[in-house]
Amino acid sequence: YEQGRVRSEQFDYSKILDLAFLASEGDVVNLPTLLEACRDADPIVRYWGAMGCNVLGEAAASEGAGDIRKLLSDSQPAVRLVATAAMYAIGYRDEAKSAAIAELEHEQDGPESIMLINTLARVDAIDDIQEDWLNRKAKPTKKNEYLRRFVERVKLERAER
């Protein structure tokens, strides 16, 4: 997220906190609000809208698939990743796996790389990661040690099969 904006006095913590709590309730009555949030201009609002659909799972499928699908191409990695998990949760598993694998081509570092790894696991896409990508990311770098260790683990697990 945009660090400077979140720390500014103009950031509406109350609005975001209310939406986060609403998203975590898992109550289908909140679906219209969550879908509206998925269409918001603010990426943090979109994130929580998609997270709420993820929590609702298949209860969000009939009305939510279109809005969630649009978030798979969002400008913000965190939004794309939570939308990927939501697509999986609402039953579009192949599409979610494809989106997770496509996300590997975006440069991720820090918290986003951890979120990417967790999303790959959540949508059962780790076995779909191409060997070429693993080889490219296996090189030591201070930029993203966590991602490199993940790659080592995947390669080791594959070698043990």
PDB file of C-alpha atoms in Angstrom:
ATOM      1  CA  TYR A   1       0.000   0.000   0.000  1.00  0.00           C
ATOM      2  CA  GLU A   2       0.976   3.578  -0.426  1.00  0.00           C
ATOM      3  CA  GLN A   3       2.937   4.158   2.779  1.00  0.00           C
ATOM      4  CA  GLY A   4       2.817   7.952   2.704  1.00  0.00           C
ATOM      5  CA  ARG A   5      -0.930   8.066   2.139  1.00  0.00           C
ATOM      6  CA  VAL A   6      -1.668   5.595   4.924  1.00  0.00           C
ATOM      7  CA  ARG A   7       0.335   7.699   7.343  1.00  0.00           C
ATOM      8  CA  SER A   8      -1.276  10.984   6.322  1.00  0.00           C
ATOM      9  CA  GLU A   9      -3.979  12.756   8.303  1.00  0.00           C
ATOM     10  CA  GLN A  10      -6.310  12.410   5.311  1.00  0.00           C
ATOM     11  CA  PHE A  11      -6.345   8.615   5.521  1.00  0.00           C
ATOM     12  CA  ASP A  12      -9.718   7.416   6.816  1.00  0.00           C
ATOM     13  CA  TYR A  13      -8.702   4.733   9.315  1.00  0.00           C
ATOM     14  CA  SER A  14     -12.243   4.408  10.600  1.00  0.00           C
ATOM     15  CA  LYS A  15     -13.658   3.643   7.149  1.00  0.00           C
ATOM     16  CA  ILE A  16     -10.999   1.009   6.444  1.00  0.00           C
ATOM     17  CA  LEU A  17     -11.312  -0.569   9.881  1.00  0.00           C
ATOM     18  CA  ASP A  18     -15.102  -0.762   9.544  1.00  0.00           C
ATOM     19  CA  LEU A  19     -14.739  -2.401   6.133  1.00  0.00           C
ATOM     20  CA  ALA A  20     -12.127  -4.855   7.439  1.00  0.00           C
ATOM     21  CA  PHE A  21     -14.450  -5.915  10.249  1.00  0.00           C
ATOM     22  CA  LEU A  22     -17.352  -6.196   7.808  1.00  0.00           C
ATOM     23  CA  ALA A  23     -15.211  -8.326   5.483  1.00  0.00           C
ATOM     24  CA  SER A  24     -14.302 -10.695   8.294  1.00  0.00           C
ATOM     25  CA  GLU A  25     -17.892 -11.271   9.435  1.00  0.00           C
ATOM     26  CA  GLY A  26     -18.598 -13.837   6.729  1.00  0.00           C
ATOM     27  CA  ASP A  27     -22.218 -12.713   6.454  1.00  0.00           C
ATOM     28  CA  VAL A  28     -23.721 -12.859   2.960  1.00  0.00           C
ATOM     29  CA  VAL A  29     -25.890  -9.840   3.781  1.00  0.00           C
ATOM     30  CA  ASN A  30     -22.664  -7.791   3.428  1.00  0.00           C
ATOM     31  CA  LEU A  31     -22.039  -8.937  -0.144  1.00  0.00           C
ATOM     32  CA  PRO A  32     -23.435  -5.806  -1.875  1.00  0.00           C
ATOM     33  CA  THR A  33     -21.184  -3.585   0.262  1.00  0.00           C
ATOM     34  CA  LEU A  34     -18.185  -5.826  -0.394  1.00  0.00           C
ATOM     35  CA  LEU A  35     -18.786  -5.783  -4.150  1.00  0.00           C
ATOM     36  CA  GLU A  36     -19.125  -2.011  -4.077  1.00  0.00           C
ATOM     37  CA  ALA A  37     -15.787  -1.934  -2.256  1.00  0.00           C
ATOM     38  CA  CYS A  38     -14.258  -4.075  -5.033  1.00  0.00           C
ATOM     39  CA  ARG A  39     -15.116  -1.265  -7.465  1.00  0.00           C
ATOM     40  CA  ASP A  40     -13.738   1.572  -5.310  1.00  0.00           C
ATOM     41  CA  ALA A  41     -10.948   3.850  -6.525  1.00  0.00           C
ATOM     42  CA  ASP A  42      -8.950   3.223  -3.340  1.00  0.00           C
ATOM     43  CA  PRO A  43      -6.815   0.051  -3.498  1.00  0.00           C
ATOM     44  CA  ILE A  44      -7.111  -0.513   0.246  1.00  0.00           C
ATOM     45  CA  VAL A  45     -10.895  -0.496  -0.044  1.00  0.00           C
ATOM     46  CA  ARG A  46     -10.686  -2.874  -3.042  1.00  0.00           C
ATOM     47  CA  TYR A  47      -8.415  -5.170  -1.030  1.00  0.00           C
ATOM     48  CA  TRP A  48     -10.938  -5.458   1.804  1.00  0.00           C
ATOM     49  CA  GLY A  49     -13.825  -5.911  -0.618  1.00  0.00           C
ATOM     50  CA  ALA A  50     -12.034  -8.859  -2.217  1.00  0.00           C
ATOM     51  CA  MET A  51     -11.011 -10.209   1.186  1.00  0.00           C
ATOM     52  CA  GLY A  52     -14.644 -10.201   2.262  1.00  0.00           C
ATOM     53  CA  CYS A  53     -15.598 -12.169  -0.857  1.00  0.00           C
ATOM     54  CA  ASN A  54     -12.781 -14.576  -0.047  1.00  0.00           C
ATOM     55  CA  VAL A  55     -14.200 -15.058   3.438  1.00  0.00           C
ATOM     56  CA  LEU A  56     -17.704 -15.609   2.034  1.00  0.00           C
ATOM     57  CA  GLY A  57     -16.404 -18.229  -0.387  1.00  0.00           C
ATOM     58  CA  GLU A  58     -18.997 -19.834  -2.634  1.00  0.00           C
ATOM     59  CA  ALA A  59     -21.741 -17.626  -1.150  1.00  0.00           C
ATOM     60  CA  ALA A  60     -20.178 -14.770  -3.151  1.00  0.00           C
ATOM     61  CA  ALA A  61     -19.889 -16.718  -6.418  1.00  0.00           C
ATOM     62  CA  SER A  62     -23.065 -15.857  -8.282  1.00  0.00           C
ATOM     63  CA  GLU A  63     -22.953 -12.104  -7.733  1.00  0.00           C
ATOM     64  CA  GLY A  64     -19.264 -11.563  -7.089  1.00  0.00           C
ATOM     65  CA  ALA A  65     -17.344 -13.390  -9.796  1.00  0.00           C
ATOM     66  CA  GLY A  66     -17.349 -10.502 -12.279  1.00  0.00           C
ATOM     67  CA  ASP A  67     -16.145  -7.871  -9.823  1.00  0.00           C
ATOM     68  CA  ILE A  68     -13.522 -10.172  -8.335  1.00  0.00           C
ATOM     69  CA  ARG A  69     -12.292 -11.231 -11.781  1.00  0.00           C
ATOM     70  CA  LYS A  70     -11.670  -7.580 -12.693  1.00  0.00           C
ATOM     71  CA  LEU A  71      -9.385  -7.265  -9.667  1.00  0.00           C
ATOM     72  CA  LEU A  72      -7.082  -9.953 -11.078  1.00  0.00           C
ATOM     73  CA  SER A  73      -5.622  -7.195 -13.261  1.00  0.00           C
ATOM     74  CA  ASP A  74      -5.567  -4.495 -10.570  1.00  0.00           C
ATOM     75  CA  SER A  75      -2.592  -2.122 -10.408  1.00  0.00           C
ATOM     76  CA  GLN A  76      -1.809  -3.185  -6.826  1.00  0.00           C
ATOM     77  CA  PRO A  77      -0.229  -6.606  -6.165  1.00  0.00           C
ATOM     78  CA  ALA A  78      -1.976  -7.086  -2.810  1.00  0.00           C
ATOM     79  CA  VAL A  79      -5.353  -6.539  -4.462  1.00  0.00           C
ATOM     80  CA  ARG A  80      -4.537  -8.965  -7.283  1.00  0.00           C
ATOM     81  CA  LEU A  81      -3.398 -11.619  -4.817  1.00  0.00           C
ATOM     82  CA  VAL A  82      -6.415 -11.412  -2.525  1.00  0.00           C
ATOM     83  CA  ALA A  83      -8.656 -11.464  -5.616  1.00  0.00           C
ATOM     84  CA  THR A  84      -6.846 -14.625  -6.737  1.00  0.00           C
ATOM     85  CA  ALA A  85      -7.570 -16.265  -3.394  1.00  0.00           C
ATOM     86  CA  ALA A  86     -11.180 -15.092  -3.602  1.00  0.00           C
ATOM     87  CA  MET A  87     -11.625 -16.596  -7.072  1.00  0.00           C
ATOM     88  CA  TYR A  88     -10.416 -19.907  -5.691  1.00  0.00           C
ATOM     89  CA  ALA A  89     -12.720 -19.620  -2.675  1.00  0.00           C
ATOM     90  CA  ILE A  90     -15.783 -18.945  -4.822  1.00  0.00           C
ATOM     91  CA  GLY A  91     -15.088 -21.984  -6.975  1.00  0.00           C
ATOM     92  CA  TYR A  92     -13.114 -20.696  -9.964  1.00  0.00           C
ATOM     93  CA  ARG A  93     -10.124 -22.814  -9.072  1.00  0.00           C
ATOM     94  CA  ASP A  94      -8.434 -23.159 -12.473  1.00  0.00           C
ATOM     95  CA  GLU A  95      -8.733 -19.438 -13.101  1.00  0.00           C
ATOM     96  CA  ALA A  96      -7.276 -18.715  -9.673  1.00  0.00           C
ATOM     97  CA  LYS A  97      -4.337 -21.051 -10.282  1.00  0.00           C
ATOM     98  CA  SER A  98      -3.639 -19.367 -13.618  1.00  0.00           C
ATOM     99  CA  ALA A  99      -3.790 -15.935 -11.992  1.00  0.00           C
ATOM    100  CA  ALA A 100      -1.397 -17.030  -9.234  1.00  0.00           C
ATOM    101  CA  ILE A 101       1.080 -18.392 -11.767  1.00  0.00           C
ATOM    102  CA  ALA A 102       0.782 -15.209 -13.866  1.00  0.00           C
ATOM    103  CA  GLU A 103       1.579 -13.191 -10.751  1.00  0.00           C
ATOM    104  CA  LEU A 104       5.027 -14.808 -10.677  1.00  0.00           C
ATOM    105  CA  GLU A 105       6.025 -12.601 -13.607  1.00  0.00           C
ATOM    106  CA  HIS A 106       5.483  -9.438 -11.569  1.00  0.00           C
ATOM    107  CA  GLU A 107       8.374  -8.249  -9.450  1.00  0.00           C
ATOM    108  CA  GLN A 108       7.536  -8.922  -5.817  1.00  0.00           C
ATOM    109  CA  ASP A 109       9.539  -8.068  -2.756  1.00  0.00           C
ATOM    110  CA  GLY A 110       9.005  -7.791   0.966  1.00  0.00           C
ATOM    111  CA  PRO A 111       5.455  -8.377   2.175  1.00  0.00           C
ATOM    112  CA  GLU A 112       4.154  -8.887  -1.354  1.00  0.00           C
ATOM    113  CA  SER A 113       6.427 -11.883  -1.895  1.00  0.00           C
ATOM    114  CA  ILE A 114       5.162 -13.470   1.314  1.00  0.00           C
ATOM    115  CA  MET A 115       1.597 -12.822   0.201  1.00  0.00           C
ATOM    116  CA  LEU A 116       2.401 -14.335  -3.214  1.00  0.00           C
ATOM    117  CA  ILE A 117       3.804 -17.500  -1.659  1.00  0.00           C
ATOM    118  CA  ASN A 118       0.815 -17.828   0.652  1.00  0.00           C
ATOM    119  CA  THR A 119      -1.565 -17.323  -2.282  1.00  0.00           C
ATOM    120  CA  LEU A 120       0.236 -19.943  -4.372  1.00  0.00           C
ATOM    121  CA  ALA A 121      -0.197 -22.391  -1.503  1.00  0.00           C
ATOM    122  CA  ARG A 122      -3.818 -21.396  -0.863  1.00  0.00           C
ATOM    123  CA  VAL A 123      -4.833 -21.977  -4.480  1.00  0.00           C
ATOM    124  CA  ASP A 124      -2.795 -25.190  -4.751  1.00  0.00           C
ATOM    125  CA  ALA A 125      -0.564 -23.795  -7.512  1.00  0.00           C
ATOM    126  CA  ILE A 126       2.925 -24.530  -6.191  1.00  0.00           C
ATOM    127  CA  ASP A 127       3.269 -27.644  -8.345  1.00  0.00           C
ATOM    128  CA  ASP A 128       2.365 -25.529 -11.396  1.00  0.00           C
ATOM    129  CA  ILE A 129       5.385 -23.221 -11.007  1.00  0.00           C
ATOM    130  CA  GLN A 130       7.682 -23.649 -13.992  1.00  0.00           C
ATOM    131  CA  GLU A 131      11.235 -24.839 -13.387  1.00  0.00           C
ATOM    132  CA  ASP A 132      12.569 -21.881 -15.379  1.00  0.00           C
ATOM    133  CA  TRP A 133      11.037 -19.424 -12.897  1.00  0.00           C
ATOM    134  CA  LEU A 134      12.468 -21.388  -9.969  1.00  0.00           C
ATOM    135  CA  ASN A 135      15.930 -21.311 -11.531  1.00  0.00           C
ATOM    136  CA  ARG A 136      15.750 -17.552 -12.114  1.00  0.00           C
ATOM    137  CA  LYS A 137      14.673 -16.857  -8.533  1.00  0.00           C
ATOM    138  CA  ALA A 138      17.134 -19.296  -6.930  1.00  0.00           C
ATOM    139  CA  LYS A 139      20.033 -16.889  -7.330  1.00  0.00           C
ATOM    140  CA  PRO A 140      21.155 -15.327  -4.045  1.00  0.00           C
ATOM    141  CA  THR A 141      20.028 -11.747  -3.564  1.00  0.00           C
ATOM    142  CA  LYS A 142      19.596  -9.480  -0.592  1.00  0.00           C
ATOM    143  CA  LYS A 143      16.476  -8.052  -2.176  1.00  0.00           C
ATOM    144  CA  ASN A 144      14.265 -11.012  -1.394  1.00  0.00           C
ATOM    145  CA  GLU A 145      15.764 -13.726   0.746  1.00  0.00           C
ATOM    146  CA  TYR A 146      12.345 -15.113   1.704  1.00  0.00           C
ATOM    147  CA  LEU A 147      11.442 -15.804  -1.920  1.00  0.00           C
ATOM    148  CA  ARG A 148      14.803 -17.477  -2.550  1.00  0.00           C
ATOM    149  CA  ARG A 149      14.299 -19.802   0.441  1.00  0.00           C
ATOM    150  CA  PHE A 150      10.828 -20.670  -0.848  1.00  0.00           C
ATOM    151  CA  VAL A 151      12.334 -21.596  -4.224  1.00  0.00           C
ATOM    152  CA  GLU A 152      14.939 -23.804  -2.525  1.00  0.00           C
ATOM    153  CA  ARG A 153      12.191 -25.599  -0.608  1.00  0.00           C
ATOM    154  CA  VAL A 154      10.093 -26.209  -3.732  1.00  0.00           C
ATOM    155  CA  LYS A 155      13.110 -27.529  -5.630  1.00  0.00           C
ATOM    156  CA  LEU A 156      14.047 -29.822  -2.741  1.00  0.00           C
ATOM    157  CA  GLU A 157      10.503 -31.188  -2.485  1.00  0.00           C
ATOM    158  CA  ARG A 158      10.440 -31.853  -6.216  1.00  0.00           C
ATOM    159  CA  ALA A 159      13.796 -33.640  -6.070  1.00  0.00           C
ATOM    160  CA  GLU A 160      12.517 -35.890  -3.261  1.00  0.00           C
ATOM    161  CA  ARG A 161       9.527 -37.107  -5.296  1.00  0.00           C
TER     162      ARG A 161
END
